[in-house]
PDB file of C-alpha atoms in Angstrom:
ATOM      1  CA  UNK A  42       0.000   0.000   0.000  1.00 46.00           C
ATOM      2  CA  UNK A  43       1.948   3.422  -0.844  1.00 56.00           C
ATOM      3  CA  UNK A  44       2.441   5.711   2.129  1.00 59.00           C
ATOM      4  CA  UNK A  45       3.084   9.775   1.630  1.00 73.00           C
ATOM      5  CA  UNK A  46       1.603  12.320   0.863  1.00 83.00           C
ATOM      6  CA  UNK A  47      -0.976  12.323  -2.191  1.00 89.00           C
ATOM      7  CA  UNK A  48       0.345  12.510  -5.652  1.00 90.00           C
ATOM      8  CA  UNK A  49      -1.430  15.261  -7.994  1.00 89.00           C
ATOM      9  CA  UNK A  50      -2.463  12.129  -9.855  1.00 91.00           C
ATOM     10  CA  UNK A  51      -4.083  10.371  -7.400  1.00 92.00           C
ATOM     11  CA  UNK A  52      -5.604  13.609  -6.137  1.00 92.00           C
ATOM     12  CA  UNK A  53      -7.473  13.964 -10.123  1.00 92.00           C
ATOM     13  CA  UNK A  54      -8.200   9.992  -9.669  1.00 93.00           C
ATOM     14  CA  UNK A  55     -10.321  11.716  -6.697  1.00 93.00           C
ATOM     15  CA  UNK A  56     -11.904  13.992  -8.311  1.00 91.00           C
ATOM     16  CA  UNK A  57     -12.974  11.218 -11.013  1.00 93.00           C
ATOM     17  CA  UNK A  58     -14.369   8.875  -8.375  1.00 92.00           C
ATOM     18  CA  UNK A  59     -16.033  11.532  -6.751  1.00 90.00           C
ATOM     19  CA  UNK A  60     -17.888  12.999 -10.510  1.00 90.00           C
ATOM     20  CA  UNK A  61     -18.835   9.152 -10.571  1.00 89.00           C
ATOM     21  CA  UNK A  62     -20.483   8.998  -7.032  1.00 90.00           C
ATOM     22  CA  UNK A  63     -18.257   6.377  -6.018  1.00 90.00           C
ATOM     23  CA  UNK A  64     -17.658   6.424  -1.987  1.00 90.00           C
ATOM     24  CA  UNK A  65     -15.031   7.170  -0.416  1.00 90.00           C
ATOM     25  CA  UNK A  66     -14.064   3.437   0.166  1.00 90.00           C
ATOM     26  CA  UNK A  67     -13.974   2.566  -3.427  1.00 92.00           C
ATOM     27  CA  UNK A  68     -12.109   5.411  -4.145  1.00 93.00           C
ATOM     28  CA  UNK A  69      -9.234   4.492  -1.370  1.00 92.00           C
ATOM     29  CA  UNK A  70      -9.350   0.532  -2.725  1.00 92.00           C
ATOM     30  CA  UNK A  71      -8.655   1.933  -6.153  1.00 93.00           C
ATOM     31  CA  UNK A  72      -5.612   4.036  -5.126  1.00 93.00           C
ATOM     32  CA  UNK A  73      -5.071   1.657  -2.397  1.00 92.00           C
ATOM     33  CA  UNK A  74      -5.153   4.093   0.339  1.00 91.00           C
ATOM     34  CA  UNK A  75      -6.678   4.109   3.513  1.00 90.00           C
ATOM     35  CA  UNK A  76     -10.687   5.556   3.575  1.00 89.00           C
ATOM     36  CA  UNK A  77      -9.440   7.634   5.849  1.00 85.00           C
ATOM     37  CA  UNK A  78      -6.431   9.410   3.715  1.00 87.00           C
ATOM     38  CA  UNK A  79      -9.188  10.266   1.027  1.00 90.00           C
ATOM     39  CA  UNK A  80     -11.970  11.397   3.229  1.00 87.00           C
ATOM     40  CA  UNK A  81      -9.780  13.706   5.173  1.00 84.00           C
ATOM     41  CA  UNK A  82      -8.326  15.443   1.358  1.00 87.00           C
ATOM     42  CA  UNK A  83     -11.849  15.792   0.326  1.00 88.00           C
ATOM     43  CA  UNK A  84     -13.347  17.571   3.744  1.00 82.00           C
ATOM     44  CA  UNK A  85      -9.984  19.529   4.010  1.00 81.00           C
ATOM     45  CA  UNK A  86     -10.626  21.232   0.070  1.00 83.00           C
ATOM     46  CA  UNK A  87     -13.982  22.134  -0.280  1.00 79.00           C
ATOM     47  CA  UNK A  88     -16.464  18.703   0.057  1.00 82.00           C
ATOM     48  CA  UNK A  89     -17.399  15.940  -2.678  1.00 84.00           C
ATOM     49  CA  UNK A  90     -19.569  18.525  -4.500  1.00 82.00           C
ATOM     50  CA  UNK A  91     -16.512  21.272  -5.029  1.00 82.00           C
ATOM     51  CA  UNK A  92     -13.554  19.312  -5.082  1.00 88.00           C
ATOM     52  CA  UNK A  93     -10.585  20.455  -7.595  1.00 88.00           C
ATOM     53  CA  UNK A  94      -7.865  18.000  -7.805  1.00 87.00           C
ATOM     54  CA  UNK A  95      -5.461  21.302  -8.893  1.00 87.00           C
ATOM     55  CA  UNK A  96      -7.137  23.402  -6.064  1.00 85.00           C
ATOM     56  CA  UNK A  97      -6.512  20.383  -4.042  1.00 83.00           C
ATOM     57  CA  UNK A  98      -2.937  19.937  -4.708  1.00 84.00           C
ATOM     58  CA  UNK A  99      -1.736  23.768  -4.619  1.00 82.00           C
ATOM     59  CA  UNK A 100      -3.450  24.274  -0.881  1.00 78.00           C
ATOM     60  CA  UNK A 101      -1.176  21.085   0.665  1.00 77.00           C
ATOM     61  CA  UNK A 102       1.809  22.281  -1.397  1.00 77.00           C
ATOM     62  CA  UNK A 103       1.173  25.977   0.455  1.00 71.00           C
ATOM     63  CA  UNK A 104       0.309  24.593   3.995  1.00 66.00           C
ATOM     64  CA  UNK A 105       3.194  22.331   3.479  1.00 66.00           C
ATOM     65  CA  UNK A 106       5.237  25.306   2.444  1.00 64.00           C
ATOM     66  CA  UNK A 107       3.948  27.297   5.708  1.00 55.00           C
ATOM     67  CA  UNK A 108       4.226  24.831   8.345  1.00 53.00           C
ATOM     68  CA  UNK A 109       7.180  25.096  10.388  1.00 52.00           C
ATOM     69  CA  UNK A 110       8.456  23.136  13.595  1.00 50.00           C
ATOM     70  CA  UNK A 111       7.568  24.577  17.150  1.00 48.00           C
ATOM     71  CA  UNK A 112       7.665  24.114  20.609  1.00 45.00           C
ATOM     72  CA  UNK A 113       4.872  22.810  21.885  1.00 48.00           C
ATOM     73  CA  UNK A 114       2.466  25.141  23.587  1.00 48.00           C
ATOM     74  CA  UNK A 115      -0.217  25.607  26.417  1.00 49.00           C
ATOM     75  CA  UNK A 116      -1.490  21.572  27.711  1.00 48.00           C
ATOM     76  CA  UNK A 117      -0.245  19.892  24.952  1.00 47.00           C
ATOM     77  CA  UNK A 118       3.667  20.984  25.650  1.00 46.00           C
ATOM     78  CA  UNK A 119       3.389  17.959  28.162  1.00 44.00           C
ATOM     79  CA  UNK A 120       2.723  15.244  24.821  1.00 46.00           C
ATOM     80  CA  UNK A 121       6.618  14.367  24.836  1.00 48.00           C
ATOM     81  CA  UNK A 122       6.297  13.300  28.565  1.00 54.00           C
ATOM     82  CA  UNK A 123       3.935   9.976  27.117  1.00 72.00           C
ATOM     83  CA  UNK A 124       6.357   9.321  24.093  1.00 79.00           C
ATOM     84  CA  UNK A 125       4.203  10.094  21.336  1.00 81.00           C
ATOM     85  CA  UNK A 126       4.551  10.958  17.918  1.00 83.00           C
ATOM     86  CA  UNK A 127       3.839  14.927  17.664  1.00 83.00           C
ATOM     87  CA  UNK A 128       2.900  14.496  13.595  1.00 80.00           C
ATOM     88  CA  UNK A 129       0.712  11.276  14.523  1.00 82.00           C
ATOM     89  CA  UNK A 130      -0.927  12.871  17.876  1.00 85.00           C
ATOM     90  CA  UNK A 131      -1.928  16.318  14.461  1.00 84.00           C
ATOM     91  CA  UNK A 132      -2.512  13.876  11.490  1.00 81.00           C
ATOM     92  CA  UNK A 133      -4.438  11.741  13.985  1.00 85.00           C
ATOM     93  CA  UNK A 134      -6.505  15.866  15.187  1.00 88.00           C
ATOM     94  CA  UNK A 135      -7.035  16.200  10.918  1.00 84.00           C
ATOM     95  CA  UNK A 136      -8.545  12.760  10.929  1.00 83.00           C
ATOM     96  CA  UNK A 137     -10.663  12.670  13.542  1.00 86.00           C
ATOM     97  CA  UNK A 138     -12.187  16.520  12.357  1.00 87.00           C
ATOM     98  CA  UNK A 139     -12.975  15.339   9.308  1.00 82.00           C
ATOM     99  CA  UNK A 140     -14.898  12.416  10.597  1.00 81.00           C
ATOM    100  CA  UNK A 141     -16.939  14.592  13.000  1.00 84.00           C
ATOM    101  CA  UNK A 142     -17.140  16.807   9.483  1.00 83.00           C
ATOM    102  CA  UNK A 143     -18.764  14.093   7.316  1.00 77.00           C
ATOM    103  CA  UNK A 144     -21.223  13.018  10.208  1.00 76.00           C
ATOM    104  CA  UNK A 145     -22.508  17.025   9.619  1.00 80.00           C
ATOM    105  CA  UNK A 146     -20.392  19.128  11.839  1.00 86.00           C
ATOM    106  CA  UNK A 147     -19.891  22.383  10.782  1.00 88.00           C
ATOM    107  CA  UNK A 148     -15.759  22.581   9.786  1.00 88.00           C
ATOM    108  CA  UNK A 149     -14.739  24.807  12.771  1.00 92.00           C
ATOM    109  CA  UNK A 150     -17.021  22.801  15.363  1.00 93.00           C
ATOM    110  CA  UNK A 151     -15.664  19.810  14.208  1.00 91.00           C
ATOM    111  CA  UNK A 152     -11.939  21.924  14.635  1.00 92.00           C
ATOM    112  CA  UNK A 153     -12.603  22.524  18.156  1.00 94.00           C
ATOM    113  CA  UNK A 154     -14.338  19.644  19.116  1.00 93.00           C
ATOM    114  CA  UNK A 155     -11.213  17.229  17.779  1.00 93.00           C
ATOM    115  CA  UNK A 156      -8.852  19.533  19.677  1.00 94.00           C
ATOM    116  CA  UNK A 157     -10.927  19.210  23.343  1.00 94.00           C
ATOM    117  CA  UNK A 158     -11.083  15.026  22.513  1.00 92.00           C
ATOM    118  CA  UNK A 159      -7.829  14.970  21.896  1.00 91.00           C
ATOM    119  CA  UNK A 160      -6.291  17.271  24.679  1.00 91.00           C
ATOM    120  CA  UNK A 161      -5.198  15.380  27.452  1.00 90.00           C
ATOM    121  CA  UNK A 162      -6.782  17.830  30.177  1.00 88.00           C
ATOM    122  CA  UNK A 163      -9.950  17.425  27.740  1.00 90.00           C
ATOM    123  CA  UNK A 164     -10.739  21.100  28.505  1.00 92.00           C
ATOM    124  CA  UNK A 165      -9.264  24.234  26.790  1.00 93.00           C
ATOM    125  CA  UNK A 166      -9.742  27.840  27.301  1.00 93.00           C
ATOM    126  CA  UNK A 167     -10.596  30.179  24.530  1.00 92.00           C
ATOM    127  CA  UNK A 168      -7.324  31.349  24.229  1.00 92.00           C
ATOM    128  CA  UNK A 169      -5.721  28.408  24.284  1.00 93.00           C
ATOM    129  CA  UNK A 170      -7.959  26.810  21.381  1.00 93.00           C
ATOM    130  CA  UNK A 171      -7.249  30.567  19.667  1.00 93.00           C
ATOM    131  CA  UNK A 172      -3.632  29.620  19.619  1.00 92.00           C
ATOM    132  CA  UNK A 173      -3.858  26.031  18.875  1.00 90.00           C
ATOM    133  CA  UNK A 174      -6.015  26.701  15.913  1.00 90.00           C
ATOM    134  CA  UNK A 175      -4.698  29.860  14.707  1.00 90.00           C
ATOM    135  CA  UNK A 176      -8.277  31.241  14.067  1.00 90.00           C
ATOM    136  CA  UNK A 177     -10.164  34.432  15.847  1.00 91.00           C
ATOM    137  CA  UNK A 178     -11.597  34.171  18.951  1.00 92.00           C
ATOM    138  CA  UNK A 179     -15.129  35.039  17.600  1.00 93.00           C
ATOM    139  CA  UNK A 180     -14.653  31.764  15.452  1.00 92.00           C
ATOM    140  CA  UNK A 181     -13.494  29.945  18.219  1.00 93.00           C
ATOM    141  CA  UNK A 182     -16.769  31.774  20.356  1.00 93.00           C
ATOM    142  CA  UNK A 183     -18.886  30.977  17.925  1.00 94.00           C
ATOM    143  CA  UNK A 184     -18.532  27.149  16.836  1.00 93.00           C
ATOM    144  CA  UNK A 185     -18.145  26.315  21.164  1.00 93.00           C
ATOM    145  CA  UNK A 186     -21.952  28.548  21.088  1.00 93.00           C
ATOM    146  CA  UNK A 187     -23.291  25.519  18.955  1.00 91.00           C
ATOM    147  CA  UNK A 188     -21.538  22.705  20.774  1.00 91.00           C
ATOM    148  CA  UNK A 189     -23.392  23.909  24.108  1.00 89.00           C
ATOM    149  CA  UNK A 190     -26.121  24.168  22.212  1.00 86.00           C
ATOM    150  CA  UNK A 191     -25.848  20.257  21.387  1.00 82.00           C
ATOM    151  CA  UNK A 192     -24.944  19.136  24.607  1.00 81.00           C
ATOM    152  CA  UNK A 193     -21.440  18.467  22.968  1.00 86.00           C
ATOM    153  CA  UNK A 194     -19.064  20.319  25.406  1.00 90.00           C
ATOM    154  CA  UNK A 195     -19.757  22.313  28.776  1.00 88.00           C
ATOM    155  CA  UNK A 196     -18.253  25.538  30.509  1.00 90.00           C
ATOM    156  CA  UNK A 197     -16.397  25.890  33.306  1.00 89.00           C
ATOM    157  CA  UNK A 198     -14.376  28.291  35.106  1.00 87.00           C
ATOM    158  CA  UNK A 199     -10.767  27.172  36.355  1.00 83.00           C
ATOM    159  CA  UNK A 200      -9.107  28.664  39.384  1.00 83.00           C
ATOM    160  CA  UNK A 201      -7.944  31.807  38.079  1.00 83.00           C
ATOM    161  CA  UNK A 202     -11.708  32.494  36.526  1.00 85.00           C
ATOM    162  CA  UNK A 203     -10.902  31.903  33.168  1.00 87.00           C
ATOM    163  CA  UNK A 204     -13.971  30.007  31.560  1.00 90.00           C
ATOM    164  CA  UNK A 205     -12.838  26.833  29.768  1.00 92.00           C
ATOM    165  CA  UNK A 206     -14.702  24.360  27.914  1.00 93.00           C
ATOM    166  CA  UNK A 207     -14.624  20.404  28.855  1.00 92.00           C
ATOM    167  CA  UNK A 208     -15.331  17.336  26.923  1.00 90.00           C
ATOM    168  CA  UNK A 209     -15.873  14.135  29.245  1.00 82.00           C
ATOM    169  CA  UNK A 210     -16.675  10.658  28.900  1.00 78.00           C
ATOM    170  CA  UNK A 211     -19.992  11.392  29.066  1.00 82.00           C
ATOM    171  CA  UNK A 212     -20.137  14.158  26.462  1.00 79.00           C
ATOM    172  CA  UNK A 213     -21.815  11.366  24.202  1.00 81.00           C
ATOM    173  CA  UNK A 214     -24.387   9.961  25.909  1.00 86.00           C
ATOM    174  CA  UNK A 215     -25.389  13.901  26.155  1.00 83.00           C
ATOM    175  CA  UNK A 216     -24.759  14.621  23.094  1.00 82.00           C
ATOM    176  CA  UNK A 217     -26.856  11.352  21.895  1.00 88.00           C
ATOM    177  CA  UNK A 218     -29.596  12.386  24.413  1.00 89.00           C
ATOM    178  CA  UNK A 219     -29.925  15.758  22.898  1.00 86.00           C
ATOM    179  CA  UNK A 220     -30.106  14.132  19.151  1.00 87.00           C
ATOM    180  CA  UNK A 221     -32.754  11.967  20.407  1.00 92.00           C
ATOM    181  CA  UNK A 222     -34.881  15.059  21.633  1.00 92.00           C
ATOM    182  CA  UNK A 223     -34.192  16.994  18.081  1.00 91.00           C
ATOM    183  CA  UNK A 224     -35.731  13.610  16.472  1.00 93.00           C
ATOM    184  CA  UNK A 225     -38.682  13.167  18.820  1.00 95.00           C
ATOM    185  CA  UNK A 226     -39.422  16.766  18.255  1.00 95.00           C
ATOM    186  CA  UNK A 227     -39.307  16.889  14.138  1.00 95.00           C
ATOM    187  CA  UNK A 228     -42.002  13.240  14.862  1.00 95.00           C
ATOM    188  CA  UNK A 229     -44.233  15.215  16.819  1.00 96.00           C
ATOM    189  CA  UNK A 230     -44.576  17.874  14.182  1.00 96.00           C
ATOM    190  CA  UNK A 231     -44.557  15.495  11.500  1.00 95.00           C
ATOM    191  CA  UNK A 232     -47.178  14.308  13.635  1.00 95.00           C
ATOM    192  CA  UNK A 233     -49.132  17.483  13.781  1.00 95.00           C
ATOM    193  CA  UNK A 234     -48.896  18.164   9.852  1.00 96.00           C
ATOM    194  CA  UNK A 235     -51.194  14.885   9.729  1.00 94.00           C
ATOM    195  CA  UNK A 236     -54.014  16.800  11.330  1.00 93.00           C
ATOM    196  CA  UNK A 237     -53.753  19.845   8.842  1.00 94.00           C
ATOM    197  CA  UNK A 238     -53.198  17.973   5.482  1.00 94.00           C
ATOM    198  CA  UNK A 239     -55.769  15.291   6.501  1.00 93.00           C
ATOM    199  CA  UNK A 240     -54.712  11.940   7.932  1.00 91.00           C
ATOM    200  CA  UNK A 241     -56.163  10.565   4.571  1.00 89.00           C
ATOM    201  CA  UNK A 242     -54.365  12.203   2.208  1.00 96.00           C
ATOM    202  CA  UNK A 243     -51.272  11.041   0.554  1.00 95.00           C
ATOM    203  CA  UNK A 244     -49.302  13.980   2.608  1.00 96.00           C
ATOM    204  CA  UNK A 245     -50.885  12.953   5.379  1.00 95.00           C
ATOM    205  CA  UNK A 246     -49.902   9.279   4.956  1.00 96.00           C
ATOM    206  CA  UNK A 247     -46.580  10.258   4.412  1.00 96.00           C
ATOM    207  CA  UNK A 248     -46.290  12.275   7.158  1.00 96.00           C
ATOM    208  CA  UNK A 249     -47.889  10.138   9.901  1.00 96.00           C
ATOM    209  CA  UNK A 250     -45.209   7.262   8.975  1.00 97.00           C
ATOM    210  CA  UNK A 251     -42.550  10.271   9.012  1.00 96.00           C
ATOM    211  CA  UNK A 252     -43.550  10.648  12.631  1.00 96.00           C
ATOM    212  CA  UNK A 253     -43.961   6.682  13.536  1.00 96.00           C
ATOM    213  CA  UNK A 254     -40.333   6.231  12.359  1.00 97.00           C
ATOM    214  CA  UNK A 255     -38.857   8.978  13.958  1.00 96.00           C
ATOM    215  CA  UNK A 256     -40.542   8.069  17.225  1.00 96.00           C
ATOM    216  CA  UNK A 257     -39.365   4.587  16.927  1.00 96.00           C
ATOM    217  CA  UNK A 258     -35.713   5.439  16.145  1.00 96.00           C
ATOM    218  CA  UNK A 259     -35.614   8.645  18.948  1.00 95.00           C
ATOM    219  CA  UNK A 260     -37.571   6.069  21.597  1.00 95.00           C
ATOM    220  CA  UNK A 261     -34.945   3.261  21.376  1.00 96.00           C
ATOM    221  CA  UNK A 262     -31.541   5.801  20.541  1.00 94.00           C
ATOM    222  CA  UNK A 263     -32.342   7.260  23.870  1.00 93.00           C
ATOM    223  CA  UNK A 264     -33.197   3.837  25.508  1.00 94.00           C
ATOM    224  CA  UNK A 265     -29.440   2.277  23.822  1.00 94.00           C
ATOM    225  CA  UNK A 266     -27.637   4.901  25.190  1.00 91.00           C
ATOM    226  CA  UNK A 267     -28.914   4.954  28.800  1.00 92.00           C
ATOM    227  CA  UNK A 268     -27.956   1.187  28.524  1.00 92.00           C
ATOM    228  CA  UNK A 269     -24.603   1.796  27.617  1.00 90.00           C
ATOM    229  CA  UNK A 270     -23.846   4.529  30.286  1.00 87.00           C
ATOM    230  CA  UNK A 271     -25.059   2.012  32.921  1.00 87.00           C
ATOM    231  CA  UNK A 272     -23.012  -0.740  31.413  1.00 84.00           C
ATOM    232  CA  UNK A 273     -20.020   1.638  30.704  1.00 79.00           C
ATOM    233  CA  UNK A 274     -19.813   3.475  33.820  1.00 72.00           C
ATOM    234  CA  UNK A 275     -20.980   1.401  36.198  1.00 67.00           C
ATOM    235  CA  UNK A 276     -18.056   0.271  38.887  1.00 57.00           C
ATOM    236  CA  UNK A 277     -17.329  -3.544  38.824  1.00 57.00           C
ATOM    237  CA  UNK A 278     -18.756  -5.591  41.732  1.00 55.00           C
ATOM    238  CA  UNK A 279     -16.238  -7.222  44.170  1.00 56.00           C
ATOM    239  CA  UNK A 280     -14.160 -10.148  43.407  1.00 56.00           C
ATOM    240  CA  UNK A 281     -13.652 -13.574  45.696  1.00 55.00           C
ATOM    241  CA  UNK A 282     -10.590 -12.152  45.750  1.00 54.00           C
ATOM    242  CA  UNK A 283     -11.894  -9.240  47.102  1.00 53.00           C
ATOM    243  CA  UNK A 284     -14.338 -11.212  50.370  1.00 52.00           C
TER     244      UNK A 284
END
C-alpha cells in the first residue's frame, strides 16, 4: 500500500471517483489508500460537490510550504512526557475533524471539538484553542456557542476564573440524548402536519409514517444509550478475591 503524501495524480483519480459517485471506500481501494487518507483530502478542500484535484494539490503544497516546527504550547507541551509521535498525535486531530465533518459538523465545530477530545486535560480555554487553531476568537466563540447548544461540550471556570470548555466521557451519551430530543421533536410535528393535510391524504400518509419512524428510532436511541452509560460506567462488583 503506498504511504506519503498524495500525488497530484491520485488527487485527479479523486476527483474522477467523486464525478462518478463512487464512496469514499472505493475510491481508497482503487488508489489503495486508507478511507481515511481520502476522506480527510476531500473535507480539508472544499467537500465531494466542489472538489478540484489542482485546487486540491496547490493548498497542501502551500500549507506544506507554511508549516514550520515549534515548541509545543499551552497543555499539549506535556505530549513528549507519554512518548508520542507529535505528527501522529496532528494527522491523527485532521482525521478525527474530518470524521466529525462528514457526520454534519460544521468545519470549525468539528476543529474545536477534535482539539478538546484529543487534549489530554480534555478542557481548553478560549485562548488556548485561539492559539492552537490559529483562528479568531469570535470563530473559536462561535462554533463552542453551537456545541453547548448540542450538549457536545460544557463551561467551566478554572481557578484563576478563566472560563474553559470540557469534553468528558460522558459528552456522548449527552450529546446522543440531545439528538434523540431533536428527532422526537421533528415526529411530533410530523405528527401534527397529519391533522392539517388530513390523515387521509397522501401527505398525510406520508407524514404520519414520518412521525412513527422517527418516534421509533428517537424512543430506542435514547433507551441504547442509557444502557450503555449504565453498562459503561458502572463500577465492577467485588471479586472472591476481594471477600
Amino acid at each position: 500500500m503506498p504511504g506519503g503524501r498524495l500525488t497530484q495524480q491520485e488527487r485527479q483519480q479523486i476527483a474522477l471517483g467523486l464525478a462518478d459517485g463512487l464512496a469514499y471506500a472505493e475510491i481508497a481501494r482503487r488508489l489503495e489508500r486508507p478511507t481515511s487518507t481520502v476522506t480527510r483530502e476531500v473535507m480539508r478542500n472544499g467537500g465531494p460537490t466542489s472538489y478540484r484535484a489542482d485546487l486540491a494539490h496547490r493548498a497542501t503544497e502551500r500549507r506544506a510550504h507554511r508549516r514550520k516546527p515549534s515548541a509545543p504550547r499551552g497543555p499539549e507541551a506535556a505530549q513528549d512526557a507519554y512518548g508520542r509521535d507529535a505528527e501522529a498525535v496532528r494527522e491523527y486531530e485532521e482525521t478525527l475533524t474530518t470524521v466529525f465533518m462528514a457526520s454534519g459538523m460544521p468545519k470549525m465545530m468539528a476543529r474545536v471539538m477534535a482539539s478538546l477530545t484529543v487534549s489530554d486535560t480534555g478542557s481548553l480555554t478560549a485562548s488556548e484553542l485561539v492559539a492552537r487553531l490559529q483562528v479568531s476568537p469570535a470563530s473559536v466563540s462561535k462554533a463552542v456557542a453551537f456545541l453547548d447548544s448540542q450538549s457536545m461540550v460544557r463551561r467551566e471556570r478554572d481557578e484563576r476564573r478563566r472560563e474553559r470548555y470540557v469534553v468528558d466521557d460522558d459528552i456522548m451519551y449527552q450529546g446522543i440524548v440531545a439528538s434523540a430530543r431533536a428527532t422526537a421533536e421533528v415526529a411530533e410535528t410530523a405528527r401534527q402536519g397529519v391533522g392539517v393535510l388530513g390523515a387521509g391524504t397522501q401527505a398525510g400518509t406520508r407524514l404520519e409514517n414520518i412521525a412513527r419512524f422517527l418516534d421509533f428510532v428517537a424512543e430506542n436511541t435514547a433507551r441504547a444509550a442509557e444502557q450503555a452509560r449504565e453498562i459503561l460506567h458502572s463500577k465492577p462488583g467485588p471479586t472472591d478475591s476481594d471477600r
